[in-house]
Amino acid sequence: MIDLAILPVFLVTVLLLAISPGPDLVLITTYASTRGFRSGLMLSIGIFIAGILQTLLVTFGLGKLLEAMPSLALLVKGAGALYLSWLGVNLLLSWRRKGSGTPAVRPATALSDRRLVCRGLLNNIMNPKALIFFSMFLPQFADAHHDVATQIFLLGTLLSGVVFCINTCFAFSFSKLGSVIGRKLKLGRHIDALLGAIFLGLAARLVTSE
């Protein structure tokens, strides 16, 4: 169903997009370097699921709806920024409690695999720019003479799979790098503060992006 002639161009483009710095990559590398490879992997799985969901939404035309209704996209963006800010503030409060000797209610180290997957999914899917990008990017590689919806679904699944592989590689690499840096600099007790600052930065980036 997919035109094999355009597949190499599609894969190269996806590869370049996957390795370019963005909110998902920042989240994965930060967690992997501070919490280990498994945390980065769980986030990558969540982002992969978000990619499949966005592919389905584009297949049914909802990406065009967000593009045509800026107010709806703004609402989704605001919700995403509030969610990231809430995570950031809670992590900073957790770090402050540890520093003052007061037990934290739920430190970041207690995050389950399920919560990490949900965190990766929400971080990606609550950014309306990602869905709009899917709706603009995928149709460019679909052949109008065949079933476009099926082609978009297959291309979106392939895109999500390639991005998942790249994200997993980043998670593994940064987990190894983080273990070395962590032993040398002894940053363990300040991890919550680092993660909190990262989430607040992602929230600010989401709000200020056009």
JSON list of C-alpha atoms in Angstrom, two decimals:
[
{"chain": "A", "resi": 1, "resn": "MET", "atom": "CA", "xyz": [0.00, 0.00, 0.00]},
{"chain": "A", "resi": 2, "resn": "ILE", "atom": "CA", "xyz": [2.88, 2.41, 0.76]},
{"chain": "A", "resi": 3, "resn": "ASP", "atom": "CA", "xyz": [4.90, 3.70, -2.19]},
{"chain": "A", "resi": 4, "resn": "LEU", "atom": "CA", "xyz": [8.29, 2.05, -1.66]},
{"chain": "A", "resi": 5, "resn": "ALA", "atom": "CA", "xyz": [10.01, 4.72, -3.76]},
{"chain": "A", "resi": 6, "resn": "ILE", "atom": "CA", "xyz": [9.33, 7.42, -1.15]},
{"chain": "A", "resi": 7, "resn": "LEU", "atom": "CA", "xyz": [10.04, 5.18, 1.84]},
{"chain": "A", "resi": 8, "resn": "PRO", "atom": "CA", "xyz": [13.79, 6.00, 2.09]},
{"chain": "A", "resi": 9, "resn": "VAL", "atom": "CA", "xyz": [13.03, 9.74, 2.09]},
{"chain": "A", "resi": 10, "resn": "PHE", "atom": "CA", "xyz": [10.35, 9.20, 4.73]},
{"chain": "A", "resi": 11, "resn": "LEU", "atom": "CA", "xyz": [12.68, 7.20, 6.99]},
{"chain": "A", "resi": 12, "resn": "VAL", "atom": "CA", "xyz": [15.55, 9.70, 6.71]},
{"chain": "A", "resi": 13, "resn": "THR", "atom": "CA", "xyz": [13.18, 12.56, 7.55]},
{"chain": "A", "resi": 14, "resn": "VAL", "atom": "CA", "xyz": [11.77, 10.68, 10.54]},
{"chain": "A", "resi": 15, "resn": "LEU", "atom": "CA", "xyz": [15.29, 9.86, 11.76]},
{"chain": "A", "resi": 16, "resn": "LEU", "atom": "CA", "xyz": [16.30, 13.52, 11.64]},
{"chain": "A", "resi": 17, "resn": "LEU", "atom": "CA", "xyz": [13.13, 14.52, 13.45]},
{"chain": "A", "resi": 18, "resn": "ALA", "atom": "CA", "xyz": [13.66, 11.86, 16.13]},
{"chain": "A", "resi": 19, "resn": "ILE", "atom": "CA", "xyz": [17.17, 13.02, 17.04]},
{"chain": "A", "resi": 20, "resn": "SER", "atom": "CA", "xyz": [16.32, 16.73, 17.06]},
{"chain": "A", "resi": 21, "resn": "PRO", "atom": "CA", "xyz": [15.99, 18.22, 20.57]},
{"chain": "A", "resi": 22, "resn": "GLY", "atom": "CA", "xyz": [12.42, 18.45, 21.82]},
{"chain": "A", "resi": 23, "resn": "PRO", "atom": "CA", "xyz": [10.29, 18.05, 24.97]},
{"chain": "A", "resi": 24, "resn": "ASP", "atom": "CA", "xyz": [10.07, 14.25, 24.66]},
{"chain": "A", "resi": 25, "resn": "LEU", "atom": "CA", "xyz": [13.81, 13.83, 24.20]},
{"chain": "A", "resi": 26, "resn": "VAL", "atom": "CA", "xyz": [14.54, 16.16, 27.12]},
{"chain": "A", "resi": 27, "resn": "LEU", "atom": "CA", "xyz": [12.19, 14.16, 29.33]},
{"chain": "A", "resi": 28, "resn": "ILE", "atom": "CA", "xyz": [13.68, 10.79, 28.34]},
{"chain": "A", "resi": 29, "resn": "THR", "atom": "CA", "xyz": [17.32, 11.79, 28.67]},
{"chain": "A", "resi": 30, "resn": "THR", "atom": "CA", "xyz": [16.74, 13.50, 32.02]},
{"chain": "A", "resi": 31, "resn": "TYR", "atom": "CA", "xyz": [14.90, 10.55, 33.54]},
{"chain": "A", "resi": 32, "resn": "ALA", "atom": "CA", "xyz": [17.29, 7.98, 32.06]},
{"chain": "A", "resi": 33, "resn": "SER", "atom": "CA", "xyz": [20.36, 9.83, 33.35]},
{"chain": "A", "resi": 34, "resn": "THR", "atom": "CA", "xyz": [18.91, 10.27, 36.83]},
{"chain": "A", "resi": 35, "resn": "ARG", "atom": "CA", "xyz": [16.60, 7.24, 37.28]},
{"chain": "A", "resi": 36, "resn": "GLY", "atom": "CA", "xyz": [18.15, 4.67, 34.97]},
{"chain": "A", "resi": 37, "resn": "PHE", "atom": "CA", "xyz": [17.40, 2.98, 31.66]},
{"chain": "A", "resi": 38, "resn": "ARG", "atom": "CA", "xyz": [14.09, 1.42, 32.73]},
{"chain": "A", "resi": 39, "resn": "SER", "atom": "CA", "xyz": [12.57, 4.82, 33.47]},
{"chain": "A", "resi": 40, "resn": "GLY", "atom": "CA", "xyz": [13.63, 6.13, 30.08]},
{"chain": "A", "resi": 41, "resn": "LEU", "atom": "CA", "xyz": [12.27, 2.99, 28.41]},
{"chain": "A", "resi": 42, "resn": "MET", "atom": "CA", "xyz": [8.87, 3.34, 30.11]},
{"chain": "A", "resi": 43, "resn": "LEU", "atom": "CA", "xyz": [8.65, 6.97, 29.00]},
{"chain": "A", "resi": 44, "resn": "SER", "atom": "CA", "xyz": [9.55, 5.88, 25.46]},
{"chain": "A", "resi": 45, "resn": "ILE", "atom": "CA", "xyz": [6.72, 3.33, 25.51]},
{"chain": "A", "resi": 46, "resn": "GLY", "atom": "CA", "xyz": [4.30, 6.05, 26.60]},
{"chain": "A", "resi": 47, "resn": "ILE", "atom": "CA", "xyz": [5.45, 8.31, 23.78]},
{"chain": "A", "resi": 48, "resn": "PHE", "atom": "CA", "xyz": [5.08, 5.43, 21.31]},
{"chain": "A", "resi": 49, "resn": "ILE", "atom": "CA", "xyz": [1.47, 4.87, 22.45]},
{"chain": "A", "resi": 50, "resn": "ALA", "atom": "CA", "xyz": [0.84, 8.61, 22.07]},
{"chain": "A", "resi": 51, "resn": "GLY", "atom": "CA", "xyz": [2.18, 8.41, 18.51]},
{"chain": "A", "resi": 52, "resn": "ILE", "atom": "CA", "xyz": [-0.23, 5.57, 17.66]},
{"chain": "A", "resi": 53, "resn": "LEU", "atom": "CA", "xyz": [-3.15, 7.52, 19.17]},
{"chain": "A", "resi": 54, "resn": "GLN", "atom": "CA", "xyz": [-2.20, 10.62, 17.19]},
{"chain": "A", "resi": 55, "resn": "THR", "atom": "CA", "xyz": [-1.96, 8.53, 14.03]},
{"chain": "A", "resi": 56, "resn": "LEU", "atom": "CA", "xyz": [-5.51, 7.28, 14.63]},
{"chain": "A", "resi": 57, "resn": "LEU", "atom": "CA", "xyz": [-6.73, 10.83, 15.28]},
{"chain": "A", "resi": 58, "resn": "VAL", "atom": "CA", "xyz": [-5.14, 12.05, 12.05]},
{"chain": "A", "resi": 59, "resn": "THR", "atom": "CA", "xyz": [-6.66, 9.10, 10.19]},
{"chain": "A", "resi": 60, "resn": "PHE", "atom": "CA", "xyz": [-10.09, 10.24, 11.37]},
{"chain": "A", "resi": 61, "resn": "GLY", "atom": "CA", "xyz": [-9.38, 13.89, 10.59]},
{"chain": "A", "resi": 62, "resn": "LEU", "atom": "CA", "xyz": [-9.13, 15.34, 14.10]},
{"chain": "A", "resi": 63, "resn": "GLY", "atom": "CA", "xyz": [-5.74, 16.88, 13.41]},
{"chain": "A", "resi": 64, "resn": "LYS", "atom": "CA", "xyz": [-7.38, 19.12, 10.79]},
{"chain": "A", "resi": 65, "resn": "LEU", "atom": "CA", "xyz": [-10.00, 20.06, 13.39]},
{"chain": "A", "resi": 66, "resn": "LEU", "atom": "CA", "xyz": [-7.33, 21.38, 15.76]},
{"chain": "A", "resi": 67, "resn": "GLU", "atom": "CA", "xyz": [-5.71, 23.22, 12.89]},
{"chain": "A", "resi": 68, "resn": "ALA", "atom": "CA", "xyz": [-9.04, 24.85, 11.97]},
{"chain": "A", "resi": 69, "resn": "MET", "atom": "CA", "xyz": [-9.94, 25.70, 15.59]},
{"chain": "A", "resi": 70, "resn": "PRO", "atom": "CA", "xyz": [-7.03, 27.55, 17.24]},
{"chain": "A", "resi": 71, "resn": "SER", "atom": "CA", "xyz": [-9.07, 28.06, 20.41]},
{"chain": "A", "resi": 72, "resn": "LEU", "atom": "CA", "xyz": [-9.34, 24.30, 20.92]},
{"chain": "A", "resi": 73, "resn": "ALA", "atom": "CA", "xyz": [-5.61, 23.85, 20.33]},
{"chain": "A", "resi": 74, "resn": "LEU", "atom": "CA", "xyz": [-4.95, 26.65, 22.82]},
{"chain": "A", "resi": 75, "resn": "LEU", "atom": "CA", "xyz": [-7.12, 24.90, 25.40]},
{"chain": "A", "resi": 76, "resn": "VAL", "atom": "CA", "xyz": [-5.21, 21.64, 24.99]},
{"chain": "A", "resi": 77, "resn": "LYS", "atom": "CA", "xyz": [-1.90, 23.52, 25.19]},
{"chain": "A", "resi": 78, "resn": "GLY", "atom": "CA", "xyz": [-2.99, 25.24, 28.41]},
{"chain": "A", "resi": 79, "resn": "ALA", "atom": "CA", "xyz": [-3.99, 21.94, 29.98]},
{"chain": "A", "resi": 80, "resn": "GLY", "atom": "CA", "xyz": [-0.64, 20.43, 29.03]},
{"chain": "A", "resi": 81, "resn": "ALA", "atom": "CA", "xyz": [1.28, 23.37, 30.51]},
{"chain": "A", "resi": 82, "resn": "LEU", "atom": "CA", "xyz": [-0.70, 23.16, 33.76]},
{"chain": "A", "resi": 83, "resn": "TYR", "atom": "CA", "xyz": [0.01, 19.44, 34.00]},
{"chain": "A", "resi": 84, "resn": "LEU", "atom": "CA", "xyz": [3.75, 19.91, 33.51]},
{"chain": "A", "resi": 85, "resn": "SER", "atom": "CA", "xyz": [3.80, 22.81, 35.99]},
{"chain": "A", "resi": 86, "resn": "TRP", "atom": "CA", "xyz": [2.00, 20.67, 38.56]},
{"chain": "A", "resi": 87, "resn": "LEU", "atom": "CA", "xyz": [4.59, 17.91, 38.16]},
{"chain": "A", "resi": 88, "resn": "GLY", "atom": "CA", "xyz": [7.46, 20.41, 38.42]},
{"chain": "A", "resi": 89, "resn": "VAL", "atom": "CA", "xyz": [6.15, 22.10, 41.57]},
{"chain": "A", "resi": 90, "resn": "ASN", "atom": "CA", "xyz": [5.52, 18.75, 43.28]},
{"chain": "A", "resi": 91, "resn": "LEU", "atom": "CA", "xyz": [9.05, 17.58, 42.51]},
{"chain": "A", "resi": 92, "resn": "LEU", "atom": "CA", "xyz": [10.54, 20.80, 43.87]},
{"chain": "A", "resi": 93, "resn": "LEU", "atom": "CA", "xyz": [8.44, 20.48, 47.03]},
{"chain": "A", "resi": 94, "resn": "SER", "atom": "CA", "xyz": [9.59, 16.89, 47.40]},
{"chain": "A", "resi": 95, "resn": "TRP", "atom": "CA", "xyz": [13.23, 18.02, 47.08]},
{"chain": "A", "resi": 96, "resn": "ARG", "atom": "CA", "xyz": [12.67, 20.76, 49.68]},
{"chain": "A", "resi": 97, "resn": "ARG", "atom": "CA", "xyz": [11.11, 18.29, 52.16]},
{"chain": "A", "resi": 98, "resn": "LYS", "atom": "CA", "xyz": [14.10, 15.99, 51.78]},
{"chain": "A", "resi": 99, "resn": "GLY", "atom": "CA", "xyz": [16.47, 18.87, 52.40]},
{"chain": "A", "resi": 100, "resn": "SER", "atom": "CA", "xyz": [14.63, 19.94, 55.53]},
{"chain": "A", "resi": 101, "resn": "GLY", "atom": "CA", "xyz": [14.52, 16.42, 56.89]},
{"chain": "A", "resi": 102, "resn": "THR", "atom": "CA", "xyz": [10.74, 16.08, 56.48]},
{"chain": "A", "resi": 103, "resn": "PRO", "atom": "CA", "xyz": [9.70, 12.88, 54.75]},
{"chain": "A", "resi": 104, "resn": "ALA", "atom": "CA", "xyz": [8.34, 13.44, 51.25]},
{"chain": "A", "resi": 105, "resn": "VAL", "atom": "CA", "xyz": [4.81, 12.29, 50.61]},
{"chain": "A", "resi": 106, "resn": "ARG", "atom": "CA", "xyz": [5.78, 10.42, 47.45]},
{"chain": "A", "resi": 107, "resn": "PRO", "atom": "CA", "xyz": [9.30, 10.88, 46.10]},
{"chain": "A", "resi": 108, "resn": "ALA", "atom": "CA", "xyz": [9.97, 10.61, 42.40]},
{"chain": "A", "resi": 109, "resn": "THR", "atom": "CA", "xyz": [11.88, 7.36, 42.97]},
{"chain": "A", "resi": 110, "resn": "ALA", "atom": "CA", "xyz": [8.56, 5.65, 43.80]},
{"chain": "A", "resi": 111, "resn": "LEU", "atom": "CA", "xyz": [7.12, 6.13, 40.32]},
{"chain": "A", "resi": 112, "resn": "SER", "atom": "CA", "xyz": [5.81, 2.84, 38.92]},
{"chain": "A", "resi": 113, "resn": "ASP", "atom": "CA", "xyz": [6.30, 1.68, 35.35]},
{"chain": "A", "resi": 114, "resn": "ARG", "atom": "CA", "xyz": [2.64, 2.42, 34.67]},
{"chain": "A", "resi": 115, "resn": "ARG", "atom": "CA", "xyz": [2.94, 6.00, 35.88]},
{"chain": "A", "resi": 116, "resn": "LEU", "atom": "CA", "xyz": [6.06, 6.55, 33.81]},
{"chain": "A", "resi": 117, "resn": "VAL", "atom": "CA", "xyz": [4.28, 5.27, 30.69]},
{"chain": "A", "resi": 118, "resn": "CYS", "atom": "CA", "xyz": [1.36, 7.62, 31.41]},
{"chain": "A", "resi": 119, "resn": "ARG", "atom": "CA", "xyz": [3.77, 10.50, 31.97]},
{"chain": "A", "resi": 120, "resn": "GLY", "atom": "CA", "xyz": [5.44, 9.94, 28.62]},
{"chain": "A", "resi": 121, "resn": "LEU", "atom": "CA", "xyz": [2.07, 9.60, 26.89]},
{"chain": "A", "resi": 122, "resn": "LEU", "atom": "CA", "xyz": [0.64, 12.78, 28.44]},
{"chain": "A", "resi": 123, "resn": "ASN", "atom": "CA", "xyz": [3.81, 14.79, 27.83]},
{"chain": "A", "resi": 124, "resn": "ASN", "atom": "CA", "xyz": [3.48, 14.06, 24.13]},
{"chain": "A", "resi": 125, "resn": "ILE", "atom": "CA", "xyz": [-0.24, 13.99, 23.49]},
{"chain": "A", "resi": 126, "resn": "MET", "atom": "CA", "xyz": [-1.09, 17.15, 25.47]},
{"chain": "A", "resi": 127, "resn": "ASN", "atom": "CA", "xyz": [0.94, 19.20, 23.03]},
{"chain": "A", "resi": 128, "resn": "PRO", "atom": "CA", "xyz": [-1.47, 20.03, 20.17]},
{"chain": "A", "resi": 129, "resn": "LYS", "atom": "CA", "xyz": [1.47, 20.93, 17.92]},
{"chain": "A", "resi": 130, "resn": "ALA", "atom": "CA", "xyz": [2.38, 17.23, 17.75]},
{"chain": "A", "resi": 131, "resn": "LEU", "atom": "CA", "xyz": [-1.07, 16.27, 16.45]},
{"chain": "A", "resi": 132, "resn": "ILE", "atom": "CA", "xyz": [-1.10, 19.14, 13.94]},
{"chain": "A", "resi": 133, "resn": "PHE", "atom": "CA", "xyz": [2.36, 18.07, 12.77]},
{"chain": "A", "resi": 134, "resn": "PHE", "atom": "CA", "xyz": [1.16, 14.49, 12.23]},
{"chain": "A", "resi": 135, "resn": "SER", "atom": "CA", "xyz": [-1.81, 15.77, 10.20]},
{"chain": "A", "resi": 136, "resn": "MET", "atom": "CA", "xyz": [0.45, 17.89, 7.98]},
{"chain": "A", "resi": 137, "resn": "PHE", "atom": "CA", "xyz": [3.43, 15.52, 7.67]},
{"chain": "A", "resi": 138, "resn": "LEU", "atom": "CA", "xyz": [1.95, 12.07, 7.05]},
{"chain": "A", "resi": 139, "resn": "PRO", "atom": "CA", "xyz": [-0.35, 12.93, 4.11]},
{"chain": "A", "resi": 140, "resn": "GLN", "atom": "CA", "xyz": [2.66, 14.23, 2.15]},
{"chain": "A", "resi": 141, "resn": "PHE", "atom": "CA", "xyz": [3.87, 10.63, 1.77]},
{"chain": "A", "resi": 142, "resn": "ALA", "atom": "CA", "xyz": [0.48, 9.12, 0.92]},
{"chain": "A", "resi": 143, "resn": "ASP", "atom": "CA", "xyz": [-0.49, 8.22, -2.64]},
{"chain": "A", "resi": 144, "resn": "ALA", "atom": "CA", "xyz": [-3.83, 9.88, -3.46]},
{"chain": "A", "resi": 145, "resn": "HIS", "atom": "CA", "xyz": [-4.66, 7.08, -5.93]},
{"chain": "A", "resi": 146, "resn": "HIS", "atom": "CA", "xyz": [-4.92, 4.50, -3.14]},
{"chain": "A", "resi": 147, "resn": "ASP", "atom": "CA", "xyz": [-6.57, 4.26, 0.28]},
{"chain": "A", "resi": 148, "resn": "VAL", "atom": "CA", "xyz": [-5.12, 7.38, 1.96]},
{"chain": "A", "resi": 149, "resn": "ALA", "atom": "CA", "xyz": [-6.42, 6.56, 5.46]},
{"chain": "A", "resi": 150, "resn": "THR", "atom": "CA", "xyz": [-4.71, 3.16, 5.48]},
{"chain": "A", "resi": 151, "resn": "GLN", "atom": "CA", "xyz": [-1.47, 4.67, 4.19]},
{"chain": "A", "resi": 152, "resn": "ILE", "atom": "CA", "xyz": [-1.54, 7.37, 6.90]},
{"chain": "A", "resi": 153, "resn": "PHE", "atom": "CA", "xyz": [-2.08, 4.73, 9.58]},
{"chain": "A", "resi": 154, "resn": "LEU", "atom": "CA", "xyz": [0.81, 2.59, 8.30]},
{"chain": "A", "resi": 155, "resn": "LEU", "atom": "CA", "xyz": [3.14, 5.58, 7.95]},
{"chain": "A", "resi": 156, "resn": "GLY", "atom": "CA", "xyz": [2.23, 6.88, 11.40]},
{"chain": "A", "resi": 157, "resn": "THR", "atom": "CA", "xyz": [2.85, 3.48, 12.94]},
{"chain": "A", "resi": 158, "resn": "LEU", "atom": "CA", "xyz": [6.21, 3.26, 11.17]},
{"chain": "A", "resi": 159, "resn": "LEU", "atom": "CA", "xyz": [7.10, 6.79, 12.34]},
{"chain": "A", "resi": 160, "resn": "SER", "atom": "CA", "xyz": [6.20, 5.93, 15.94]},
{"chain": "A", "resi": 161, "resn": "GLY", "atom": "CA", "xyz": [8.23, 2.72, 15.76]},
{"chain": "A", "resi": 162, "resn": "VAL", "atom": "CA", "xyz": [11.34, 4.47, 14.46]},
{"chain": "A", "resi": 163, "resn": "VAL", "atom": "CA", "xyz": [11.03, 7.20, 17.09]},
{"chain": "A", "resi": 164, "resn": "PHE", "atom": "CA", "xyz": [10.62, 4.54, 19.79]},
{"chain": "A", "resi": 165, "resn": "CYS", "atom": "CA", "xyz": [13.85, 2.83, 18.72]},
{"chain": "A", "resi": 166, "resn": "ILE", "atom": "CA", "xyz": [15.73, 6.15, 18.72]},
{"chain": "A", "resi": 167, "resn": "ASN", "atom": "CA", "xyz": [14.30, 7.13, 22.11]},
{"chain": "A", "resi": 168, "resn": "THR", "atom": "CA", "xyz": [15.30, 3.75, 23.54]},
{"chain": "A", "resi": 169, "resn": "CYS", "atom": "CA", "xyz": [18.86, 4.25, 22.31]},
{"chain": "A", "resi": 170, "resn": "PHE", "atom": "CA", "xyz": [18.96, 7.68, 23.94]},
{"chain": "A", "resi": 171, "resn": "ALA", "atom": "CA", "xyz": [17.58, 6.23, 27.18]},
{"chain": "A", "resi": 172, "resn": "PHE", "atom": "CA", "xyz": [20.28, 3.55, 27.24]},
{"chain": "A", "resi": 173, "resn": "SER", "atom": "CA", "xyz": [23.11, 5.96, 26.41]},
{"chain": "A", "resi": 174, "resn": "PHE", "atom": "CA", "xyz": [22.09, 8.57, 28.95]},
{"chain": "A", "resi": 175, "resn": "SER", "atom": "CA", "xyz": [21.50, 5.97, 31.66]},
{"chain": "A", "resi": 176, "resn": "LYS", "atom": "CA", "xyz": [25.14, 4.92, 31.30]},
{"chain": "A", "resi": 177, "resn": "LEU", "atom": "CA", "xyz": [26.30, 8.53, 31.21]},
{"chain": "A", "resi": 178, "resn": "GLY", "atom": "CA", "xyz": [24.15, 9.43, 34.19]},
{"chain": "A", "resi": 179, "resn": "SER", "atom": "CA", "xyz": [25.53, 6.59, 36.32]},
{"chain": "A", "resi": 180, "resn": "VAL", "atom": "CA", "xyz": [29.09, 7.84, 35.75]},
{"chain": "A", "resi": 181, "resn": "ILE", "atom": "CA", "xyz": [28.25, 11.49, 36.39]},
{"chain": "A", "resi": 182, "resn": "GLY", "atom": "CA", "xyz": [26.12, 10.62, 39.40]},
{"chain": "A", "resi": 183, "resn": "ARG", "atom": "CA", "xyz": [28.99, 8.74, 41.08]},
{"chain": "A", "resi": 184, "resn": "LYS", "atom": "CA", "xyz": [31.45, 11.55, 40.45]},
{"chain": "A", "resi": 185, "resn": "LEU", "atom": "CA", "xyz": [29.26, 14.53, 41.31]},
{"chain": "A", "resi": 186, "resn": "LYS", "atom": "CA", "xyz": [26.98, 12.89, 43.91]},
{"chain": "A", "resi": 187, "resn": "LEU", "atom": "CA", "xyz": [23.83, 14.55, 42.59]},
{"chain": "A", "resi": 188, "resn": "GLY", "atom": "CA", "xyz": [21.44, 11.90, 43.89]},
{"chain": "A", "resi": 189, "resn": "ARG", "atom": "CA", "xyz": [19.74, 14.02, 46.53]},
{"chain": "A", "resi": 190, "resn": "HIS", "atom": "CA", "xyz": [19.17, 16.86, 44.08]},
{"chain": "A", "resi": 191, "resn": "ILE", "atom": "CA", "xyz": [17.51, 14.79, 41.36]},
{"chain": "A", "resi": 192, "resn": "ASP", "atom": "CA", "xyz": [13.99, 15.90, 42.29]},
{"chain": "A", "resi": 193, "resn": "ALA", "atom": "CA", "xyz": [15.04, 19.55, 41.99]},
{"chain": "A", "resi": 194, "resn": "LEU", "atom": "CA", "xyz": [16.56, 18.88, 38.57]},
{"chain": "A", "resi": 195, "resn": "LEU", "atom": "CA", "xyz": [13.46, 17.09, 37.32]},
{"chain": "A", "resi": 196, "resn": "GLY", "atom": "CA", "xyz": [11.20, 19.79, 38.77]},
{"chain": "A", "resi": 197, "resn": "ALA", "atom": "CA", "xyz": [13.13, 22.50, 36.94]},
{"chain": "A", "resi": 198, "resn": "ILE", "atom": "CA", "xyz": [12.97, 20.47, 33.72]},
{"chain": "A", "resi": 199, "resn": "PHE", "atom": "CA", "xyz": [9.18, 20.12, 33.94]},
{"chain": "A", "resi": 200, "resn": "LEU", "atom": "CA", "xyz": [8.70, 23.83, 34.66]},
{"chain": "A", "resi": 201, "resn": "GLY", "atom": "CA", "xyz": [10.94, 24.61, 31.69]},
{"chain": "A", "resi": 202, "resn": "LEU", "atom": "CA", "xyz": [8.88, 22.32, 29.45]},
{"chain": "A", "resi": 203, "resn": "ALA", "atom": "CA", "xyz": [5.69, 24.03, 30.66]},
{"chain": "A", "resi": 204, "resn": "ALA", "atom": "CA", "xyz": [7.12, 27.47, 29.89]},
{"chain": "A", "resi": 205, "resn": "ARG", "atom": "CA", "xyz": [8.25, 26.29, 26.45]},
{"chain": "A", "resi": 206, "resn": "LEU", "atom": "CA", "xyz": [4.80, 24.92, 25.69]},
{"chain": "A", "resi": 207, "resn": "VAL", "atom": "CA", "xyz": [3.06, 28.16, 26.73]},
{"chain": "A", "resi": 208, "resn": "THR", "atom": "CA", "xyz": [5.40, 30.45, 24.80]},
{"chain": "A", "resi": 209, "resn": "SER", "atom": "CA", "xyz": [5.56, 28.34, 21.61]},
{"chain": "A", "resi": 210, "resn": "GLU", "atom": "CA", "xyz": [3.48, 29.56, 18.69]}
]
